[in-house]
PDB file of C-alpha atoms and ligand atoms in Angstrom:
ATOM      1  CA  MET A  27      -0.004   0.011   0.014  1.00 46.00           C
ATOM      2  CA  GLU A  28       1.316   3.471  -0.848  1.00 48.00           C
ATOM      3  CA  ARG A  29       2.001   5.574   2.158  1.00 54.00           C
ATOM      4  CA  ARG A  30       1.420   9.270   2.022  1.00 56.00           C
ATOM      5  CA  GLU A  31       4.217  11.533   3.153  1.00 76.00           C
ATOM      6  CA  THR A  32       3.415  13.019   6.509  1.00 92.00           C
ATOM      7  CA  SER A  33       4.642  16.484   7.516  1.00 96.00           C
ATOM      8  CA  PRO A  34       5.205  17.667  11.193  1.00 97.00           C
ATOM      9  CA  LEU A  35       2.716  20.108  12.623  1.00 98.00           C
ATOM     10  CA  ARG A  36       4.003  23.649  13.298  1.00 97.00           C
ATOM     11  CA  GLU A  37       4.849  24.330  16.963  1.00 98.00           C
ATOM     12  CA  ASP A  38       5.508  28.137  16.664  1.00 97.00           C
ATOM     13  CA  TRP A  39       2.430  29.132  18.556  1.00 98.00           C
ATOM     14  CA  ASP A  40       1.335  29.811  22.154  1.00 98.00           C
ATOM     15  CA  ARG A  41      -2.454  29.544  22.433  1.00 98.00           C
ATOM     16  CA  MET A  42      -4.714  26.746  21.323  1.00 98.00           C
ATOM     17  CA  LEU A  43      -8.428  26.378  21.456  1.00 99.00           C
ATOM     18  CA  CYS A  44      -9.917  22.883  21.138  1.00 99.00           C
ATOM     19  CA  VAL A  45     -13.636  22.795  20.142  1.00 99.00           C
ATOM     20  CA  VAL A  46     -15.355  19.305  19.993  1.00 98.00           C
ATOM     21  CA  ALA A  47     -18.937  18.002  20.151  1.00 98.00           C
ATOM     22  CA  HIS A  48     -18.572  15.623  23.058  1.00 98.00           C
ATOM     23  CA  PRO A  49     -16.588  14.827  26.189  1.00 97.00           C
ATOM     24  CA  ASP A  50     -14.257  11.993  25.084  1.00 96.00           C
ATOM     25  CA  ASP A  51     -13.756  13.263  21.525  1.00 98.00           C
ATOM     26  CA  MET A  52     -10.372  14.678  22.305  1.00 98.00           C
ATOM     27  CA  GLU A  53      -9.290  11.549  23.992  1.00 98.00           C
ATOM     28  CA  PHE A  54      -9.983   9.456  20.985  1.00 96.00           C
ATOM     29  CA  GLY A  55      -7.151  10.842  19.014  1.00 92.00           C
ATOM     30  CA  ALA A  56      -5.655  14.122  20.311  1.00 98.00           C
ATOM     31  CA  ALA A  57      -4.860  13.928  23.952  1.00 98.00           C
ATOM     32  CA  ALA A  58      -1.426  12.687  23.766  1.00 98.00           C
ATOM     33  CA  ALA A  59      -0.668  15.602  21.435  1.00 98.00           C
ATOM     34  CA  VAL A  60      -2.124  18.023  23.860  1.00 98.00           C
ATOM     35  CA  ALA A  61       0.017  16.531  26.625  1.00 98.00           C
ATOM     36  CA  ARG A  62       3.125  17.272  24.442  1.00 98.00           C
ATOM     37  CA  TRP A  63       2.053  20.924  23.834  1.00 98.00           C
ATOM     38  CA  THR A  64       1.139  21.699  27.432  1.00 98.00           C
ATOM     39  CA  GLY A  65       4.508  20.043  28.377  1.00 98.00           C
ATOM     40  CA  GLN A  66       6.104  22.725  26.141  1.00 98.00           C
ATOM     41  CA  GLY A  67       4.350  25.459  28.190  1.00 98.00           C
ATOM     42  CA  LYS A  68       1.697  26.218  25.687  1.00 98.00           C
ATOM     43  CA  ASP A  69      -1.758  27.255  26.773  1.00 98.00           C
ATOM     44  CA  VAL A  70      -4.585  24.874  25.741  1.00 98.00           C
ATOM     45  CA  VAL A  71      -8.277  25.423  26.414  1.00 98.00           C
ATOM     46  CA  TYR A  72     -11.010  22.723  25.884  1.00 98.00           C
ATOM     47  CA  CYS A  73     -14.449  23.681  24.799  1.00 98.00           C
ATOM     48  CA  MET A  74     -17.210  20.989  24.690  1.00 98.00           C
ATOM     49  CA  VAL A  75     -20.208  21.914  22.560  1.00 98.00           C
ATOM     50  CA  THR A  76     -22.358  19.315  24.464  1.00 98.00           C
ATOM     51  CA  SER A  77     -21.893  17.584  27.716  1.00 98.00           C
ATOM     52  CA  GLY A  78     -22.251  14.159  26.037  1.00 97.00           C
ATOM     53  CA  GLU A  79     -25.493  13.742  28.208  1.00 97.00           C
ATOM     54  CA  ALA A  80     -26.972  11.368  25.675  1.00 96.00           C
ATOM     55  CA  GLY A  81     -23.951   9.099  25.527  1.00 93.00           C
ATOM     56  CA  ILE A  82     -24.819   6.454  28.115  1.00 94.00           C
ATOM     57  CA  ASP A  83     -27.619   4.127  27.238  1.00 92.00           C
ATOM     58  CA  GLY A  84     -28.376   3.244  30.920  1.00 92.00           C
ATOM     59  CA  LEU A  85     -28.119   6.807  32.320  1.00 94.00           C
ATOM     60  CA  PRO A  86     -30.791   9.531  31.623  1.00 96.00           C
ATOM     61  CA  PRO A  87     -29.275  12.736  30.415  1.00 96.00           C
ATOM     62  CA  GLU A  88     -30.108  14.734  33.630  1.00 95.00           C
ATOM     63  CA  ASP A  89     -27.956  12.285  35.591  1.00 95.00           C
ATOM     64  CA  CYS A  90     -25.472  11.741  32.872  1.00 96.00           C
ATOM     65  CA  ARG A  91     -24.458  15.327  32.314  1.00 97.00           C
ATOM     66  CA  ALA A  92     -22.671  15.828  35.574  1.00 97.00           C
ATOM     67  CA  VAL A  93     -20.801  12.468  35.348  1.00 97.00           C
ATOM     68  CA  ARG A  94     -19.472  13.223  31.928  1.00 97.00           C
ATOM     69  CA  GLU A  95     -18.487  16.771  32.653  1.00 98.00           C
ATOM     70  CA  ALA A  96     -16.523  15.657  35.685  1.00 98.00           C
ATOM     71  CA  GLU A  97     -14.792  12.863  33.667  1.00 98.00           C
ATOM     72  CA  GLN A  98     -13.847  15.338  31.010  1.00 98.00           C
ATOM     73  CA  VAL A  99     -12.400  17.849  33.590  1.00 98.00           C
ATOM     74  CA  GLU A 100     -10.195  15.035  34.998  1.00 98.00           C
ATOM     75  CA  SER A 101      -9.275  13.818  31.542  1.00 98.00           C
ATOM     76  CA  ALA A 102      -8.182  17.259  30.623  1.00 98.00           C
ATOM     77  CA  ARG A 103      -6.250  17.747  33.865  1.00 98.00           C
ATOM     78  CA  LEU A 104      -4.291  14.633  33.087  1.00 98.00           C
ATOM     79  CA  VAL A 105      -2.817  16.154  29.951  1.00 98.00           C
ATOM     80  CA  GLY A 106      -2.130  19.516  31.464  1.00 98.00           C
ATOM     81  CA  VAL A 107      -5.370  21.398  30.464  1.00 98.00           C
ATOM     82  CA  GLU A 108      -6.923  23.383  33.373  1.00 98.00           C
ATOM     83  CA  GLN A 109      -9.671  25.069  31.591  1.00 98.00           C
ATOM     84  CA  VAL A 110     -12.806  23.256  30.211  1.00 98.00           C
ATOM     85  CA  GLU A 111     -15.878  24.915  29.012  1.00 98.00           C
ATOM     86  CA  PHE A 112     -19.209  23.335  28.250  1.00 98.00           C
ATOM     87  CA  LEU A 113     -21.486  25.196  25.846  1.00 98.00           C
ATOM     88  CA  GLY A 114     -24.457  23.054  26.937  1.00 98.00           C
ATOM     89  CA  LEU A 115     -25.943  22.493  23.434  1.00 98.00           C
ATOM     90  CA  PRO A 116     -27.988  19.337  22.972  1.00 98.00           C
ATOM     91  CA  ASP A 117     -26.094  16.043  22.700  1.00 98.00           C
ATOM     92  CA  GLY A 118     -26.999  14.021  19.590  1.00 97.00           C
ATOM     93  CA  VAL A 119     -29.039  16.711  17.751  1.00 98.00           C
ATOM     94  CA  LEU A 120     -26.534  19.409  17.024  1.00 98.00           C
ATOM     95  CA  GLU A 121     -27.313  21.265  13.892  1.00 98.00           C
ATOM     96  CA  TYR A 122     -24.770  23.034  11.649  1.00 98.00           C
ATOM     97  CA  GLY A 123     -25.893  26.657  11.398  1.00 98.00           C
ATOM     98  CA  VAL A 124     -25.789  30.214  12.428  1.00 98.00           C
ATOM     99  CA  PRO A 125     -26.581  29.599  16.140  1.00 98.00           C
ATOM    100  CA  LEU A 126     -23.670  27.070  16.478  1.00 98.00           C
ATOM    101  CA  ARG A 127     -21.333  29.354  14.539  1.00 98.00           C
ATOM    102  CA  ARG A 128     -22.323  32.175  16.910  1.00 98.00           C
ATOM    103  CA  ALA A 129     -21.638  30.127  20.084  1.00 98.00           C
ATOM    104  CA  ILE A 130     -18.264  28.979  18.799  1.00 98.00           C
ATOM    105  CA  ALA A 131     -17.299  32.469  17.402  1.00 98.00           C
ATOM    106  CA  ALA A 132     -17.820  33.975  20.869  1.00 98.00           C
ATOM    107  CA  VAL A 133     -15.387  31.338  22.359  1.00 98.00           C
ATOM    108  CA  VAL A 134     -12.831  32.157  19.749  1.00 98.00           C
ATOM    109  CA  ARG A 135     -13.063  35.789  20.366  1.00 98.00           C
ATOM    110  CA  ARG A 136     -12.811  35.293  24.114  1.00 98.00           C
ATOM    111  CA  HIS A 137      -9.698  33.065  24.004  1.00 98.00           C
ATOM    112  CA  GLN A 138      -7.903  34.543  20.959  1.00 98.00           C
ATOM    113  CA  PRO A 139      -6.220  31.278  19.892  1.00 98.00           C
ATOM    114  CA  GLU A 140      -3.565  31.008  17.148  1.00 97.00           C
ATOM    115  CA  ILE A 141      -4.478  27.313  16.513  1.00 98.00           C
ATOM    116  CA  VAL A 142      -7.961  25.770  16.756  1.00 98.00           C
ATOM    117  CA  VAL A 143      -8.374  21.925  17.005  1.00 98.00           C
ATOM    118  CA  THR A 144     -11.557  20.092  16.256  1.00 98.00           C
ATOM    119  CA  GLY A 145     -12.399  16.558  15.383  1.00 98.00           C
ATOM    120  CA  ASN A 146     -12.719  14.850  11.908  1.00 98.00           C
ATOM    121  CA  PHE A 147     -15.817  16.360  10.238  1.00 98.00           C
ATOM    122  CA  ARG A 148     -15.635  14.601   6.977  1.00 98.00           C
ATOM    123  CA  ASP A 149     -18.477  12.022   6.145  1.00 97.00           C
ATOM    124  CA  THR A 150     -16.365   8.904   7.107  1.00 97.00           C
ATOM    125  CA  TRP A 151     -13.375   7.858   9.060  1.00 94.00           C
ATOM    126  CA  GLY A 152     -11.715   6.671   5.947  1.00 92.00           C
ATOM    127  CA  GLY A 153     -13.290   3.313   5.516  1.00 90.00           C
ATOM    128  CA  ARG A 154     -17.064   2.595   5.401  1.00 92.00           C
ATOM    129  CA  ASN A 155     -17.796   3.758   9.007  1.00 93.00           C
ATOM    130  CA  LEU A 156     -19.857   6.881   8.787  1.00 96.00           C
ATOM    131  CA  ASN A 157     -18.975   9.812  10.920  1.00 98.00           C
ATOM    132  CA  GLN A 158     -21.418  11.041  13.591  1.00 97.00           C
ATOM    133  CA  ALA A 159     -23.735  14.041  12.922  1.00 98.00           C
ATOM    134  CA  ASP A 160     -22.665  16.082  15.910  1.00 98.00           C
ATOM    135  CA  HIS A 161     -18.935  15.721  14.711  1.00 98.00           C
ATOM    136  CA  VAL A 162     -19.770  16.863  11.191  1.00 98.00           C
ATOM    137  CA  ALA A 163     -21.920  19.829  12.456  1.00 98.00           C
ATOM    138  CA  THR A 164     -19.266  20.922  14.972  1.00 98.00           C
ATOM    139  CA  GLY A 165     -16.362  20.789  12.676  1.00 98.00           C
ATOM    140  CA  ARG A 166     -17.983  22.613   9.795  1.00 98.00           C
ATOM    141  CA  ALA A 167     -19.188  25.252  12.300  1.00 98.00           C
ATOM    142  CA  VAL A 168     -15.674  25.597  13.777  1.00 98.00           C
ATOM    143  CA  VAL A 169     -14.024  26.450  10.408  1.00 98.00           C
ATOM    144  CA  ASP A 170     -16.679  29.032   9.799  1.00 98.00           C
ATOM    145  CA  ALA A 171     -16.861  30.457  13.237  1.00 98.00           C
ATOM    146  CA  VAL A 172     -13.027  31.001  12.963  1.00 98.00           C
ATOM    147  CA  ARG A 173     -13.694  33.227   9.976  1.00 97.00           C
ATOM    148  CA  ASP A 174     -16.816  34.837  11.619  1.00 98.00           C
ATOM    149  CA  ALA A 175     -14.756  35.651  14.811  1.00 98.00           C
ATOM    150  CA  GLY A 176     -12.425  37.953  12.748  1.00 97.00           C
ATOM    151  CA  ASN A 177     -15.254  40.058  11.115  1.00 97.00           C
ATOM    152  CA  ARG A 178     -16.707  42.724  13.553  1.00 97.00           C
ATOM    153  CA  TRP A 179     -19.851  42.908  11.427  1.00 98.00           C
ATOM    154  CA  VAL A 180     -20.611  39.123  11.955  1.00 98.00           C
ATOM    155  CA  PHE A 181     -22.309  38.561  15.342  1.00 98.00           C
ATOM    156  CA  PRO A 182     -21.770  42.359  16.110  1.00 98.00           C
ATOM    157  CA  GLU A 183     -23.800  41.988  19.307  1.00 98.00           C
ATOM    158  CA  GLN A 184     -20.740  40.275  20.762  1.00 98.00           C
ATOM    159  CA  VAL A 185     -18.541  43.114  19.892  1.00 97.00           C
ATOM    160  CA  ALA A 186     -21.031  45.483  21.351  1.00 98.00           C
ATOM    161  CA  GLU A 187     -20.858  43.503  24.594  1.00 97.00           C
ATOM    162  CA  GLY A 188     -17.095  44.004  24.618  1.00 97.00           C
ATOM    163  CA  LEU A 189     -15.602  41.071  22.860  1.00 98.00           C
ATOM    164  CA  GLN A 190     -13.001  42.079  20.301  1.00 97.00           C
ATOM    165  CA  PRO A 191     -12.982  40.593  16.805  1.00 98.00           C
ATOM    166  CA  TRP A 192     -10.144  37.954  16.598  1.00 97.00           C
ATOM    167  CA  GLY A 193      -8.627  37.253  13.188  1.00 96.00           C
ATOM    168  CA  GLY A 194      -5.565  35.608  14.508  1.00 96.00           C
ATOM    169  CA  VAL A 195      -6.305  31.920  14.008  1.00 97.00           C
ATOM    170  CA  ARG A 196      -3.725  30.698  11.538  1.00 97.00           C
ATOM    171  CA  GLU A 197      -4.847  27.095  11.082  1.00 98.00           C
ATOM    172  CA  VAL A 198      -7.607  24.709  12.102  1.00 98.00           C
ATOM    173  CA  TRP A 199      -6.440  21.182  12.770  1.00 98.00           C
ATOM    174  CA  ALA A 200      -8.807  18.104  12.647  1.00 98.00           C
ATOM    175  CA  PHE A 201      -7.669  15.039  14.308  1.00 98.00           C
ATOM    176  CA  GLY A 202      -8.942  11.612  13.207  1.00 96.00           C
ATOM    177  CA  SER A 203      -9.432  12.818   9.578  1.00 97.00           C
ATOM    178  CA  PRO A 204      -8.880  10.355   6.869  1.00 96.00           C
ATOM    179  CA  ALA A 205      -7.292  13.246   4.837  1.00 96.00           C
ATOM    180  CA  ALA A 206      -4.641  13.890   7.488  1.00 96.00           C
ATOM    181  CA  GLU A 207      -1.255  14.765   5.896  1.00 96.00           C
ATOM    182  CA  HIS A 208       0.348  16.210   9.020  1.00 98.00           C
ATOM    183  CA  ALA A 209       1.148  14.538  12.423  1.00 98.00           C
ATOM    184  CA  VAL A 210       2.920  15.252  15.641  1.00 98.00           C
ATOM    185  CA  ASP A 211       5.312  13.038  17.659  1.00 98.00           C
ATOM    186  CA  THR A 212       3.443  11.709  20.663  1.00 98.00           C
ATOM    187  CA  THR A 213       5.947   8.928  21.594  1.00 98.00           C
ATOM    188  CA  GLU A 214       6.885  10.734  24.941  1.00 98.00           C
ATOM    189  CA  THR A 215       3.233  11.639  26.060  1.00 98.00           C
ATOM    190  CA  PHE A 216       1.504   8.444  24.656  1.00 98.00           C
ATOM    191  CA  ASP A 217       0.866   7.262  28.261  1.00 98.00           C
ATOM    192  CA  ALA A 218      -0.735  10.413  29.284  1.00 98.00           C
ATOM    193  CA  GLY A 219      -3.080  10.142  26.281  1.00 98.00           C
ATOM    194  CA  VAL A 220      -3.987   6.612  27.349  1.00 98.00           C
ATOM    195  CA  ALA A 221      -4.746   7.830  30.935  1.00 98.00           C
ATOM    196  CA  SER A 222      -6.705  10.718  29.577  1.00 98.00           C
ATOM    197  CA  LEU A 223      -8.957   8.317  27.680  1.00 97.00           C
ATOM    198  CA  GLU A 224      -9.282   5.887  30.592  1.00 96.00           C
ATOM    199  CA  ALA A 225     -10.572   8.829  32.688  1.00 97.00           C
ATOM    200  CA  HIS A 226     -13.847   8.439  30.745  1.00 96.00           C
ATOM    201  CA  ARG A 227     -14.588   5.361  32.875  1.00 93.00           C
ATOM    202  CA  ALA A 228     -18.389   5.599  33.137  1.00 92.00           C
ATOM    203  CA  TYR A 229     -18.654   6.325  29.326  1.00 93.00           C
ATOM    204  CA  ILE A 230     -16.369   3.444  28.382  1.00 93.00           C
ATOM    205  CA  ASP A 231     -18.078   0.982  30.700  1.00 91.00           C
ATOM    206  CA  GLY A 232     -21.441   2.252  29.318  1.00 91.00           C
ATOM    207  CA  LEU A 233     -20.421   1.371  25.793  1.00 89.00           C
ATOM    208  CA  GLY A 234     -20.342  -2.333  26.809  1.00 88.00           C
ATOM    209  CA  TRP A 235     -17.488  -3.194  24.486  1.00 88.00           C
ATOM    210  CA  GLU A 236     -16.136  -6.519  25.750  1.00 83.00           C
ATOM    211  CA  ASP A 237     -12.400  -6.634  26.110  1.00 88.00           C
ATOM    212  CA  TRP A 238     -11.879  -3.061  24.696  1.00 92.00           C
ATOM    213  CA  ASP A 239      -8.552  -1.713  25.657  1.00 95.00           C
ATOM    214  CA  ALA A 240      -7.864   2.034  25.597  1.00 96.00           C
ATOM    215  CA  ARG A 241      -4.020   1.564  24.942  1.00 97.00           C
ATOM    216  CA  GLU A 242      -4.498  -1.001  22.299  1.00 97.00           C
ATOM    217  CA  PHE A 243      -7.071   1.206  20.522  1.00 96.00           C
ATOM    218  CA  LEU A 244      -4.791   4.273  20.679  1.00 98.00           C
ATOM    219  CA  GLU A 245      -1.776   2.280  19.529  1.00 98.00           C
ATOM    220  CA  GLY A 246      -3.762   1.214  16.507  1.00 96.00           C
ATOM    221  CA  MET A 247      -3.948   4.816  15.418  1.00 95.00           C
ATOM    222  CA  ALA A 248      -0.675   6.111  16.650  1.00 98.00           C
ATOM    223  CA  ARG A 249       1.465   3.425  15.272  1.00 97.00           C
ATOM    224  CA  PRO A 250       0.781   3.935  11.550  1.00 96.00           C
ATOM    225  CA  ALA A 251       0.932   7.731  12.053  1.00 96.00           C
ATOM    226  CA  GLY A 252       4.259   7.404  13.869  1.00 97.00           C
ATOM    227  CA  GLN A 253       5.719   5.198  11.104  1.00 96.00           C
ATOM    228  CA  SER A 254       4.830   7.790   8.444  1.00 95.00           C
ATOM    229  CA  LEU A 255       6.507  10.432  10.510  1.00 95.00           C
ATOM    230  CA  GLY A 256       9.578   8.358  11.277  1.00 95.00           C
ATOM    231  CA  VAL A 257       8.851   7.978  15.045  1.00 97.00           C
ATOM    232  CA  THR A 258       7.171   5.379  17.318  1.00 98.00           C
ATOM    233  CA  PHE A 259       3.790   7.122  17.936  1.00 98.00           C
ATOM    234  CA  ALA A 260       2.193  10.132  16.415  1.00 98.00           C
ATOM    235  CA  ALA A 261      -1.080  11.763  16.285  1.00 98.00           C
ATOM    236  CA  PRO A 262      -2.397  12.688  12.716  1.00 98.00           C
ATOM    237  CA  PHE A 263      -4.220  15.912  11.864  1.00 98.00           C
ATOM    238  CA  GLU A 264      -5.723  17.455   8.710  1.00 98.00           C
ATOM    239  CA  VAL A 265      -4.679  21.050   8.360  1.00 98.00           C
ATOM    240  CA  PHE A 266      -7.000  23.873   7.207  1.00 97.00           C
ATOM    241  CA  LEU A 267      -5.179  27.096   6.378  1.00 96.00           C
ATOM    242  CA  MET A 268      -7.348  30.076   7.604  1.00 93.00           C
ATOM    243  CA  GLY A 269      -5.649  32.906   5.845  1.00 75.00           C
ATOM    244  CA  TRP A 270      -6.495  34.110   2.390  1.00 65.00           C
ATOM    245  CA  GLY A 271      -4.493  33.245  -0.617  1.00 52.00           C
ATOM    246  CA  ASP A 272      -2.617  30.328   0.961  1.00 51.00           C
TER     247      ASP A 272
HETATM  248 ZN1   ZN B 303     -18.075  12.391  19.801  1.00 85.79          ZN
END
């Protein structure tokens, strides 16, 4: 099989914002990379669009919300992320559209990141497995909201309330994308990424996957990416350039 050449991700930035649909999304592909970056002293903030409250079959959303938020906060802490925000939009039924863009643009304006991370928002994971609707809606809204955030005439009520327009996002990175052509070496921080995923205990137990192992699962993704980068483990990302004329 032909292997695509993988380039290293840039690391000449200080502030990153990660916007994903659900608690656990970051941990299924990006947590070890985040551990590397926080270890370099970079500032990383997590923003969860929903609280994953519809994610455990045996637990009603009103009880599930607090469990999943607590697991996400702990999971973030394990990779050096102290700030986790929850937008509180409804799990499972997110819609791409102006309200979602508005909510995410406000977060971008507040945190003024240089890099924004989101999850794969293509239709599939590369094979026949379809992506999930919330992931697609969130990722599409993220790339648009990054543009919106820089335009003072889009969502001007936010600017009137004191948020400054922010056009400083250079790139959006989507982890788990089948079109990933970049990657970052996670060999040193791979264990932290595993611990971060394992912190979603109630969620993983709720999935009821017999004999599922977090380390084995993450190795299955990190090994081939590492091979294409010439290291043991790596996390692959698709890079979207947010400037004009690139
Ligand atoms: Zn998800």
